[in-house]
C-alpha cells in the first residue's frame, strides 16, 4: 500500500464518519473534521449572512436622522444596532471555519461574496422602515428559524440568539405599518406604497424555486439547509397575508388566493428576470451599497492603523 | 423670571444638548471606521436620546403648557434651541467626533456629579442615574484620543487639528446667565465656574497623555444660552424635523 492510498483510505473513513454524524442529527463543532466542500459551503453562506446584516444597516440608517419621533428614532437605532451585532456574531461564527474578517470584507468589496439582494432596494419614505421590519425581518425569521437546526453548531447557536431579536424587529416594523395605515390619508398612502414596493422583493429573498436552485443537494444532505426555498416562501406568505388584512393593506398580487384544498395561499408569478438582474448588479442600489461600504472602510483606515500602531507601541513597553 | 421658569430653561438646555449630540452621533450609523465602533457610537446616541426624553418631558411638565418631549424636540426652531454649541458641530472625521465627545463628556461628568446634590429631586435623580453612562462615554473618548494622539503621524495630526478647531467652542459650555444665578441661589443649579478648573485639569491630563498640544488661543465663541447658534444647527433641525413639519397633523 502506498502513501496516497493510505491517505485516501483515511480520508474516506473520516468522511464516512462525518456523514454518519450528520445523518444522526449530531452537531458539527469547529474542531471536528469536515469535508472541504462543507466548509466552503458554510463560509459562503455564513459570510453572506453576515454581510447582509451589515449592508442592511444602510437602507435603514437612511432614516435614522429623520425618524419622526424620539421613540421612533430610539427603536430604529436600537434595531440597526442589533443588526450590526448580528453581523459581528456571524463574522465570528464564520471565523471558526478558518477565514478572517478582513478576508470576508475583501470578498464583499470585490463582489466575490454576496449579501442579500433585498438591500439593493431603496427606503423612500418612513413607511419603508415599517415595511423592512415587517417583511424583510419577517422573511429572515422564517429562514432563520429553520436554520436554528442547521448542522454546524456555531451557526446554529448564532441563529438561536439572532432569531429572538429578529422577531422583535418584525413586530416593531409591523407596528409602524399599522400606525401609518390608520393614520392620515398621506400616511396610509405611504404604507400601501411601501408594501407595493417591498412585497415582491421580500418573496425573492427565499431564492429561486426549488427546481432552479443550484447547490441545494449537498446543503440538504449535510443538513445545512433544512427546508426548501418554496416551503419557506409559502410559510412567509401564509403568515403575512393575514397580517396585511388586519391593518387594511392590500398585497400587490391580483393572483393571491386562498387554496382550500392545499390549505395555503396561491400566489402570482415572481419576476425572476428582475431577480436575476438585481443579483447581477443591476438593482437600484447595488453600486451605492458597495461604494458606501468601500468609502467608509477607506475613510476609517487611518483610525484602524492608529489603533494597531498604538497597540504595538504599548505592547513593547 | 420665576424659579419655575428658570428651571424650565435650565432643563431645556440639558435636554437640548443631549438631543442634538444624539442626532450627530446617530449620523455615524453605518459609517464607523470599524463595526464595533459603529455600534459604540450608536449606543451612545441611544443613551443621549434616552436622557433627552427624560429631560424634555420634565421641561414640558415644568412649563405647564402641555408640551411633550416630542413637541419640544420637533416643533422648535434654531432660535428656540439651547444646546451648547459643541454638540451641534458637524461630526468631521472620527477624531473630531471623539474630541467633541471628550470635551462634552468631561463637562457632563463634573456637571452631573455636582447636580446629584441639587435641591431639585428630579434633576438630582437623573444626575445620579446618568453618571454611570457619562463615565463610560468619557472613558471611551479619552481612550481613543490617547490612542489617536500616539498612533500614527496621520492620526496625531488629525486629532491635533480636531482639538484646535473645537477648542474655541468649549467656553460656551461654561457660560452662565440670570437663569443659572437664580437657580444657584436656590441650590438647584451647578455653579459652572466651580467645575471649570476640574474640567481644565482633566482635559490637560488627557491631552498630555495623548501627546497633544493644548491650544493657547483664548478666543471663545459663545451664544447658546441665548440660542445664538452656529449655522449648522438649522440644517440639523431641518433634517431631524422634516416629517413632523411636512405632515403636521400626522401621528407617528
Ligand atoms: Fe439581523
Ligand atoms: Fe433584524
Coordinates of C-alpha atoms and ligand atoms in Angstrom, one line a residue:
Chain A
X1 CA 0.0 0.0 0.0
X2 CA 1.5 3.4 -0.9
X3 CA 1.0 6.7 0.9
X4 CA -1.7 8.1 -1.3
X5 CA -4.0 5.2 -0.9
X6 CA -3.4 5.3 2.9
X7 CA -4.4 9.0 2.9
X8 CA -7.4 8.3 0.7
X9 CA -8.5 5.4 2.9
X10 CA -8.1 7.6 6.0
X11 CA -10.0 10.4 4.3
X12 CA -12.8 8.1 3.3
X13 CA -13.1 6.8 6.8
X14 CA -13.3 10.4 8.1
X15 CA -15.9 11.3 5.5
X16 CA -18.0 8.3 6.3
X17 CA -17.9 9.2 10.0
X18 CA -18.8 12.8 9.2
X19 CA -21.8 11.8 7.0
X20 CA -23.0 9.4 9.7
X21 CA -22.8 12.0 12.3
X22 CA -24.7 14.5 10.3
X23 CA -27.4 11.9 9.4
X24 CA -27.8 11.1 13.1
X25 CA -28.5 14.8 13.6
X26 CA -25.3 15.4 15.6
X27 CA -23.9 18.9 15.5
X28 CA -20.6 19.6 13.9
X29 CA -18.2 21.7 16.0
X30 CA -15.2 23.7 14.7
X31 CA -12.6 21.2 16.0
X32 CA -14.4 18.3 14.2
X33 CA -13.2 17.0 10.9
X34 CA -15.3 18.2 8.0
X35 CA -15.1 17.9 4.2
X36 CA -13.6 20.8 2.4
X37 CA -16.9 21.3 0.4
X38 CA -18.9 21.5 3.6
X39 CA -16.5 24.1 5.0
X40 CA -16.6 26.1 1.7
X41 CA -20.4 26.0 1.6
X42 CA -20.7 27.2 5.1
X43 CA -18.2 30.0 4.6
X44 CA -20.1 31.2 1.6
X45 CA -23.5 31.0 3.4
X46 CA -22.5 32.4 6.8
X47 CA -20.3 35.3 5.4
X48 CA -23.2 36.2 3.0
X49 CA -25.5 36.2 6.0
X50 CA -23.1 38.4 8.0
X51 CA -22.6 40.8 5.1
X52 CA -26.4 41.1 4.7
X53 CA -26.7 42.2 8.3
X54 CA -24.1 44.8 7.8
X55 CA -25.2 46.1 4.4
X56 CA -28.8 46.1 5.7
X57 CA -27.7 48.9 8.1
X58 CA -27.5 51.3 5.2
X59 CA -31.1 51.4 3.9
X60 CA -32.4 51.6 7.5
X61 CA -29.7 54.1 8.5
X62 CA -31.1 56.2 5.7
X63 CA -33.9 57.2 8.0
X64 CA -32.3 57.5 11.4
X65 CA -31.7 61.2 11.4
X66 CA -35.3 61.8 10.0
X67 CA -37.2 59.4 12.3
X68 CA -40.5 61.3 13.2
X69 CA -40.4 60.9 17.0
X70 CA -37.9 60.3 19.7
X71 CA -39.3 56.9 20.4
X72 CA -39.2 56.0 16.7
X73 CA -35.6 57.2 16.5
X74 CA -34.7 55.1 19.5
X75 CA -36.4 52.0 18.2
X76 CA -34.8 52.3 14.8
X77 CA -31.3 52.9 16.1
X78 CA -31.6 50.0 18.5
X79 CA -32.7 47.8 15.7
X80 CA -29.9 48.8 13.4
X81 CA -27.5 48.2 16.3
X82 CA -28.9 44.7 16.7
X83 CA -28.3 44.0 13.1
X84 CA -24.7 45.2 13.4
X85 CA -24.4 42.9 16.4
X86 CA -25.7 40.0 14.3
X87 CA -23.1 40.9 11.7
X88 CA -20.3 40.7 14.4
X89 CA -21.7 37.5 15.8
X90 CA -21.9 35.8 12.4
X91 CA -18.4 37.0 11.4
X92 CA -17.1 35.3 14.5
X93 CA -19.0 32.1 13.7
X94 CA -17.5 32.2 10.2
X95 CA -14.0 32.8 11.5
X96 CA -14.2 29.4 13.3
X97 CA -14.0 28.0 9.7
X98 CA -10.6 29.5 9.1
X99 CA -11.3 32.8 7.3
X100 CA -10.6 36.2 8.8
X101 CA -13.0 39.1 8.9
X102 CA -10.6 41.1 6.7
X103 CA -10.7 38.4 4.1
X104 CA -14.5 38.4 4.2
X105 CA -14.7 42.1 3.8
X106 CA -12.3 41.9 0.9
X107 CA -14.6 39.3 -0.7
X108 CA -17.6 41.5 -0.1
X109 CA -16.0 44.5 -1.7
X110 CA -14.6 42.6 -4.7
X111 CA -18.0 41.1 -5.3
X112 CA -16.9 37.6 -4.7
X113 CA -19.1 37.3 -1.6
X114 CA -22.7 38.3 -1.8
X115 CA -25.2 39.9 0.5
X116 CA -29.0 39.6 0.5
X117 CA -30.5 41.1 -2.7
X118 CA -33.2 42.8 -0.7
X119 CA -30.8 45.5 0.4
X120 CA -30.3 46.7 -3.1
X121 CA -33.7 48.4 -2.9
X122 CA -34.3 51.9 -1.6
X123 CA -36.0 53.1 1.5
X124 CA -38.0 56.0 0.1
X125 CA -40.5 57.0 2.8
X126 CA -40.9 56.4 6.5
X127 CA -43.3 53.5 6.0
X128 CA -40.4 51.7 4.3
X129 CA -38.8 51.4 7.7
X130 CA -42.0 49.7 8.8
X131 CA -42.1 47.5 5.7
X132 CA -38.4 46.5 6.1
X133 CA -39.0 45.4 9.7
X134 CA -42.3 43.7 8.9
X135 CA -41.4 42.0 5.7
X136 CA -37.7 41.7 5.5
X137 CA -37.1 40.8 9.1
X138 CA -40.3 38.7 8.8
X139 CA -38.9 36.7 5.9
X140 CA -35.5 36.5 7.5
X141 CA -37.1 34.9 10.6
X142 CA -38.8 32.2 8.6
X143 CA -35.4 31.3 7.1
X144 CA -33.5 31.6 10.4
X145 CA -35.9 29.6 12.5
X146 CA -35.3 26.8 10.1
X147 CA -31.5 27.4 10.4
X148 CA -31.6 27.0 14.2
X149 CA -31.3 23.3 13.5
X150 CA -28.5 23.6 10.9
X151 CA -25.7 21.1 11.3
X152 CA -22.8 23.5 12.0
X153 CA -23.0 24.3 15.7
X154 CA -21.6 27.8 15.8
X155 CA -24.0 28.8 13.0
X156 CA -27.0 27.2 14.7
X157 CA -26.1 28.9 18.1
X158 CA -25.9 32.2 16.3
X159 CA -29.3 31.6 14.8
X160 CA -30.9 30.8 18.1
X161 CA -29.7 34.1 19.5
X162 CA -30.4 36.2 16.5
X163 CA -34.0 34.9 16.0
X164 CA -35.2 36.3 19.3
X165 CA -34.2 39.8 18.2
X166 CA -35.5 39.4 14.7
X167 CA -39.0 38.7 15.9
X168 CA -38.8 41.8 18.0
X169 CA -37.8 43.8 14.8
X170 CA -40.7 42.2 12.9
X171 CA -43.2 43.3 15.5
X172 CA -41.9 46.8 15.6
X173 CA -41.9 47.1 11.9
X174 CA -45.5 45.9 11.8
X175 CA -46.4 48.4 14.4
X176 CA -45.1 51.3 12.3
X177 CA -47.1 49.9 9.3
X178 CA -50.3 49.6 11.4
X179 CA -49.9 53.0 12.8
X180 CA -49.4 54.6 9.4
X181 CA -52.1 52.5 7.7
X182 CA -54.7 54.0 10.1
X183 CA -53.1 57.5 10.1
X184 CA -53.8 60.4 7.8
X185 CA -54.5 59.8 4.1
X186 CA -50.9 60.6 3.2
X187 CA -49.7 58.2 5.8
X188 CA -51.8 55.3 4.7
X189 CA -50.8 56.0 1.1
X190 CA -47.1 55.8 2.2
X191 CA -47.8 52.5 3.9
X192 CA -49.5 51.0 0.9
X193 CA -46.8 52.3 -1.4
X194 CA -44.1 50.8 0.8
X195 CA -45.9 47.4 0.8
X196 CA -46.3 47.6 -3.0
X197 CA -42.5 48.1 -3.4
X198 CA -41.3 45.6 -0.8
X199 CA -43.7 42.7 -1.3
X200 CA -42.2 41.0 -4.3
X201 CA -38.5 41.6 -3.4
X202 CA -39.3 40.0 0.0
X203 CA -40.6 36.9 -1.7
X204 CA -37.5 36.8 -3.8
X205 CA -35.4 36.7 -0.5
X206 CA -36.1 33.0 -0.3
X207 CA -34.2 32.4 -3.6
X208 CA -35.2 30.6 -6.8
X209 CA -37.9 28.0 -7.0
X210 CA -36.7 24.6 -5.7
X211 CA -36.1 23.1 -9.2
X212 CA -33.9 26.1 -10.2
X213 CA -31.8 26.2 -7.0
X214 CA -28.1 25.3 -7.5
X215 CA -26.0 23.7 -4.8
X216 CA -29.0 22.6 -2.8
X217 CA -28.4 18.8 -2.9
X218 CA -25.3 18.9 -0.7
X219 CA -26.8 21.5 1.6
X220 CA -29.7 19.2 2.4
X221 CA -27.7 16.0 2.7
X222 CA -25.4 17.8 5.2
X223 CA -28.3 19.4 6.9
X224 CA -27.1 22.9 6.5
X225 CA -30.4 23.6 4.9
X226 CA -33.5 22.0 6.4
X227 CA -36.4 23.3 4.3
X228 CA -36.7 24.2 0.7
X229 CA -36.9 27.7 -0.7
X230 CA -40.5 27.2 -1.8
X231 CA -41.6 25.7 1.6
X232 CA -40.1 28.7 3.4
X233 CA -41.6 31.2 1.0
X234 CA -45.0 29.6 1.4
X235 CA -44.7 29.8 5.2
X236 CA -43.9 33.5 4.9
X237 CA -46.8 34.3 2.6
X238 CA -49.3 32.4 4.7
X239 CA -48.5 34.3 7.9
X240 CA -48.1 37.7 6.2
X241 CA -51.2 37.9 4.1
X242 CA -53.4 37.8 7.2
X243 CA -51.3 40.4 8.9
X244 CA -51.8 42.8 5.9
X245 CA -55.6 42.2 6.1
X246 CA -55.7 43.1 9.7
X247 CA -54.3 46.5 9.1
X248 CA -56.2 47.1 6.0
X249 CA -53.4 47.0 3.4
X250 CA -53.6 45.2 0.1
X251 CA -51.0 42.7 -1.0
X252 CA -50.0 43.8 -4.5
X253 CA -50.8 40.4 -6.1
X254 CA -54.1 40.0 -8.0
X255 CA -53.5 36.3 -8.2
X256 CA -53.2 35.8 -4.5
X257 CA -56.0 33.4 -3.4
X258 CA -56.7 31.0 -0.5
X259 CA -56.4 27.4 -1.7
X260 CA -58.9 25.4 0.4
X261 CA -57.5 22.1 -0.7
X262 CA -53.9 22.8 0.0
X263 CA -54.7 25.0 3.0
X264 CA -52.3 27.7 1.9
X265 CA -52.3 30.8 -0.4
X266 CA -51.7 30.5 -4.1
X267 CA -49.7 33.4 -5.4
X268 CA -48.8 35.1 -8.7
X269 CA -45.7 34.6 -10.8
X270 CA -42.5 36.0 -9.3
X271 CA -40.5 38.2 -11.7
X272 CA -37.3 36.2 -11.8
X273 CA -36.0 38.4 -14.6
X274 CA -35.8 41.2 -12.1
X275 CA -34.3 39.0 -9.5
X276 CA -31.5 37.9 -11.8
X277 CA -30.9 41.5 -12.9
X278 CA -30.5 42.7 -9.3
X279 CA -28.4 39.7 -8.4
X280 CA -26.1 40.5 -11.3
X281 CA -25.6 44.1 -10.2
X282 CA -28.4 45.9 -11.9
X283 CA -30.6 46.9 -9.0
X284 CA -31.4 50.4 -7.8
X285 CA -28.8 50.5 -5.1
X286 CA -26.2 47.8 -5.8
X287 CA -23.5 50.2 -6.7
X288 CA -24.5 52.6 -3.9
X289 CA -24.3 50.0 -1.2
X290 CA -20.9 48.7 -2.1
X291 CA -19.5 52.1 -2.8
X292 CA -20.7 53.2 0.6
X293 CA -19.1 50.2 2.3
X294 CA -15.8 50.9 0.5
X295 CA -15.8 54.6 1.2
X296 CA -16.4 54.1 4.9
X297 CA -13.8 51.4 5.0
X298 CA -11.2 53.6 3.3
X299 CA -12.1 56.7 5.4
X300 CA -11.7 54.7 8.5
X301 CA -8.4 53.1 7.6
X302 CA -6.4 55.8 9.4
X303 CA -8.3 55.0 12.6
X304 CA -7.6 51.3 12.4
X305 CA -4.0 51.9 11.6
X306 CA -3.6 54.2 14.5
X307 CA -5.2 51.7 16.9
X308 CA -2.8 49.0 15.6
X309 CA 0.2 51.3 15.9
X310 CA -0.7 52.2 19.4
X311 CA -1.3 48.5 20.3
X312 CA 2.2 47.6 19.1
X313 CA 3.8 50.6 20.8
X314 CA 2.2 49.8 24.2
X315 CA 2.8 46.1 23.8
X316 CA 6.6 46.7 23.6
X317 CA 6.6 48.7 26.8
Chain B
X1 CA -38.2 85.3 35.8
X2 CA -39.7 82.9 38.4
X3 CA -37.8 80.0 39.7
X4 CA -40.1 77.7 37.8
X5 CA -39.4 79.5 34.5
X6 CA -35.7 79.4 35.2
X7 CA -35.8 75.7 35.9
X8 CA -37.7 75.1 32.7
X9 CA -35.0 76.9 30.8
X10 CA -32.2 75.1 32.6
X11 CA -33.8 71.7 32.0
X12 CA -34.3 72.5 28.4
X13 CA -30.6 73.3 28.0
X14 CA -29.6 70.0 29.3
X15 CA -32.2 68.2 27.3
X16 CA -31.3 70.0 24.1
X17 CA -27.6 69.3 24.4
X18 CA -28.3 65.6 24.8
X19 CA -30.7 65.5 21.9
X20 CA -28.5 67.4 19.5
X21 CA -25.5 65.4 20.4
X22 CA -27.5 62.2 19.9
X23 CA -28.5 63.4 16.5
X24 CA -24.9 64.0 15.5
X25 CA -23.7 60.6 16.8
X26 CA -26.5 58.8 15.1
X27 CA -25.1 60.1 11.8
X28 CA -22.3 57.6 12.4
X29 CA -24.7 54.7 11.9
X30 CA -23.3 52.5 9.1
X31 CA -20.4 55.0 8.8
X32 CA -18.0 53.9 11.6
X33 CA -14.3 53.0 10.9
X34 CA -14.9 49.5 12.3
X35 CA -18.2 47.8 13.0
X36 CA -17.5 47.7 16.8
X37 CA -17.1 51.5 16.8
X38 CA -20.2 52.0 14.7
X39 CA -22.1 50.1 17.4
X40 CA -20.5 52.0 20.2
X41 CA -21.4 55.4 18.7
X42 CA -24.9 54.3 18.1
X43 CA -25.1 53.1 21.7
X44 CA -24.0 56.5 23.0
X45 CA -26.6 58.1 20.7
X46 CA -29.2 55.9 22.4
X47 CA -28.0 56.9 25.8
X48 CA -28.4 60.6 24.8
X49 CA -31.8 60.1 23.3
X50 CA -33.0 58.4 26.5
X51 CA -31.6 61.2 28.6
X52 CA -33.2 63.9 26.4
X53 CA -36.6 62.2 26.6
X54 CA -36.4 62.4 30.4
X55 CA -35.3 66.0 30.4
X56 CA -37.6 67.3 27.7
X57 CA -40.6 65.5 29.3
X58 CA -39.7 67.2 32.6
X59 CA -39.2 70.5 30.9
X60 CA -42.6 70.2 29.4
X61 CA -44.1 69.5 32.8
X62 CA -42.4 72.5 34.3
X63 CA -43.6 74.7 31.6
X64 CA -47.1 73.5 32.1
X65 CA -48.4 74.2 28.6
X66 CA -48.9 70.6 27.7
X67 CA -45.9 70.2 25.5
X68 CA -44.5 66.7 25.3
X69 CA -40.8 65.7 24.7
X70 CA -41.6 65.2 21.0
X71 CA -43.3 68.6 20.7
X72 CA -40.3 70.2 22.3
X73 CA -37.9 68.3 20.1
X74 CA -39.7 68.6 16.8
X75 CA -41.6 71.9 16.9
X76 CA -39.0 74.4 17.9
X77 CA -36.7 76.3 15.6
X78 CA -33.0 77.2 15.9
X79 CA -33.7 80.3 17.9
X80 CA -35.6 78.3 20.5
X81 CA -32.9 75.6 21.0
X82 CA -30.5 75.9 23.9
X83 CA -28.0 73.1 23.4
X84 CA -24.3 74.1 23.8
X85 CA -22.5 74.9 20.5
X86 CA -20.2 71.9 20.7
X87 CA -23.0 69.4 20.4
X88 CA -24.2 70.7 17.1
X89 CA -20.9 70.9 15.3
X90 CA -20.6 68.5 12.4
X91 CA -19.0 65.1 13.0
X92 CA -16.0 65.7 10.9
X93 CA -13.7 62.7 10.9
X94 CA -13.6 60.2 13.7
X95 CA -11.1 62.3 15.5
X96 CA -13.3 65.3 15.6
X97 CA -16.2 63.2 16.9
X98 CA -14.0 61.7 19.7
X99 CA -12.6 65.1 20.8
X100 CA -16.1 66.6 20.8
X101 CA -17.3 63.7 22.9
X102 CA -14.2 64.1 25.2
X103 CA -14.9 67.8 25.8
X104 CA -18.6 67.3 26.4
X105 CA -18.4 64.1 28.5
X106 CA -15.7 65.7 30.7
X107 CA -18.1 68.6 31.2
X108 CA -21.0 66.4 31.9
X109 CA -19.2 64.2 34.3
X110 CA -18.4 67.2 36.5
X111 CA -21.8 68.7 36.0
X112 CA -23.8 65.6 36.9
X113 CA -21.5 64.8 39.8
X114 CA -22.4 68.2 41.3
X115 CA -26.0 68.0 40.2
X116 CA -26.6 64.9 42.3
X117 CA -26.8 67.3 45.2
X118 CA -29.4 69.6 43.6
X119 CA -32.4 70.6 45.6
X120 CA -34.5 69.7 42.6
X121 CA -35.1 66.0 43.2
X122 CA -35.8 65.1 39.5
X123 CA -32.6 66.6 38.3
X124 CA -30.7 65.0 41.2
X125 CA -32.1 61.6 40.5
X126 CA -31.4 62.0 36.8
X127 CA -27.8 63.1 37.5
X128 CA -27.2 60.0 39.7
X129 CA -28.6 57.7 37.1
X130 CA -26.7 59.4 34.2
X131 CA -23.3 59.4 35.8
X132 CA -22.6 55.8 35.0
X133 CA -23.1 56.2 31.3
X134 CA -21.3 59.6 31.3
X135 CA -18.2 57.9 32.8
X136 CA -18.3 55.3 30.2
X137 CA -18.6 57.8 27.3
X138 CA -15.7 59.8 28.8
X139 CA -13.5 56.7 29.2
X140 CA -14.2 55.7 25.6
X141 CA -13.4 59.1 24.2
X142 CA -10.3 59.7 26.3
X143 CA -9.1 56.2 25.4
X144 CA -9.5 57.0 21.7
X145 CA -7.9 60.4 21.9
X146 CA -4.9 58.9 23.6
X147 CA -4.7 56.2 21.0
X148 CA -5.0 58.5 18.1
X149 CA -2.6 61.0 19.5
X150 CA 0.0 58.3 20.0
X151 CA -0.9 56.2 17.0
X152 CA 0.5 57.2 13.6
X153 CA 1.7 60.5 12.2
X154 CA -1.5 60.9 10.4
X155 CA -3.8 60.2 13.4
X156 CA -1.7 62.5 15.5
X157 CA -2.1 65.3 13.0
X158 CA -5.8 64.7 12.6
X159 CA -6.6 64.6 16.3
X160 CA -4.5 67.7 17.0
X161 CA -6.4 69.5 14.3
X162 CA -9.6 68.4 15.9
X163 CA -8.6 69.8 19.3
X164 CA -7.5 73.1 17.7
X165 CA -10.7 73.5 15.8
X166 CA -13.1 72.6 18.6
X167 CA -11.3 74.5 21.3
X168 CA -13.0 77.8 20.8
X169 CA -16.4 76.2 21.4
X170 CA -15.6 74.9 24.8
X171 CA -16.1 78.2 26.6
X172 CA -19.7 78.2 25.7
X173 CA -20.4 75.2 27.9
X174 CA -19.4 77.3 31.0
X175 CA -21.3 80.5 30.2
X176 CA -23.9 81.4 32.8
X177 CA -26.7 84.0 32.9
X178 CA -29.7 85.0 35.1
X179 CA -31.2 81.6 34.9
X180 CA -28.1 80.0 36.4
X181 CA -27.7 82.7 39.1
X182 CA -31.3 82.3 40.2
X183 CA -31.1 78.5 40.4
X184 CA -27.6 78.5 42.0
X185 CA -29.0 80.7 44.8
X186 CA -31.7 78.1 45.3
X187 CA -29.2 75.3 45.4
X188 CA -30.7 73.8 42.3
X189 CA -28.2 74.5 39.5
X190 CA -24.4 74.0 39.4
X191 CA -22.1 76.9 39.6
X192 CA -20.2 76.2 36.4
X193 CA -17.2 78.3 37.5
X194 CA -16.6 75.7 40.2
X195 CA -16.3 72.8 37.7
X196 CA -14.3 74.7 35.1
X197 CA -10.9 74.1 36.9
X198 CA -11.7 70.4 37.2
X199 CA -12.5 70.3 33.5
X200 CA -9.3 72.1 32.6
X201 CA -7.2 69.8 34.7
X202 CA -8.8 66.7 33.4
X203 CA -8.5 67.8 29.8
X204 CA -4.9 68.9 30.1
X205 CA -4.1 65.5 31.6
X206 CA -5.7 63.6 28.6
X207 CA -4.1 65.9 26.0
X208 CA -0.7 65.4 27.7
X209 CA -1.2 61.6 27.7
X210 CA -2.2 61.9 24.1
X211 CA 0.9 63.8 23.3
X212 CA -1.2 66.7 22.0
X213 CA -0.8 70.5 22.4
X214 CA -3.4 72.4 24.3
X215 CA -4.4 75.4 22.2
X216 CA -3.3 78.7 23.6
X217 CA -5.8 80.9 21.8
X218 CA -8.2 82.5 24.3
X219 CA -11.0 83.4 21.9
X220 CA -14.1 81.6 22.9
X221 CA -17.3 81.6 20.9
X222 CA -20.4 81.9 22.9
X223 CA -24.1 82.2 22.3
X224 CA -26.0 79.1 23.1
X225 CA -27.5 80.4 26.4
X226 CA -29.3 83.0 24.2
X227 CA -30.0 80.5 21.4
X228 CA -27.4 82.1 19.1
X229 CA -26.1 79.1 17.3
X230 CA -23.7 78.1 14.5
X231 CA -25.1 77.9 11.0
X232 CA -25.0 74.1 11.3
X233 CA -27.9 73.8 13.7
X234 CA -30.6 74.9 11.3
X235 CA -29.7 72.2 8.8
X236 CA -29.6 69.6 11.5
X237 CA -33.1 70.6 12.7
X238 CA -34.4 70.8 9.1
X239 CA -33.4 67.1 8.6
X240 CA -34.5 65.9 12.1
X241 CA -37.9 67.7 12.0
X242 CA -38.7 67.1 8.3
X243 CA -41.6 64.6 8.7
X244 CA -43.2 66.4 11.6
X245 CA -43.1 69.7 9.7
X246 CA -44.2 68.2 6.4
X247 CA -47.2 66.3 7.9
X248 CA -48.1 68.4 10.9
X249 CA -51.3 66.5 11.6
X250 CA -49.9 63.1 11.4
X251 CA -49.2 60.9 14.5
X252 CA -46.2 58.6 14.2
Ligands
LIG1 FE1 -30.4 40.6 11.8
LIG2 FE1 -33.5 42.3 12.2

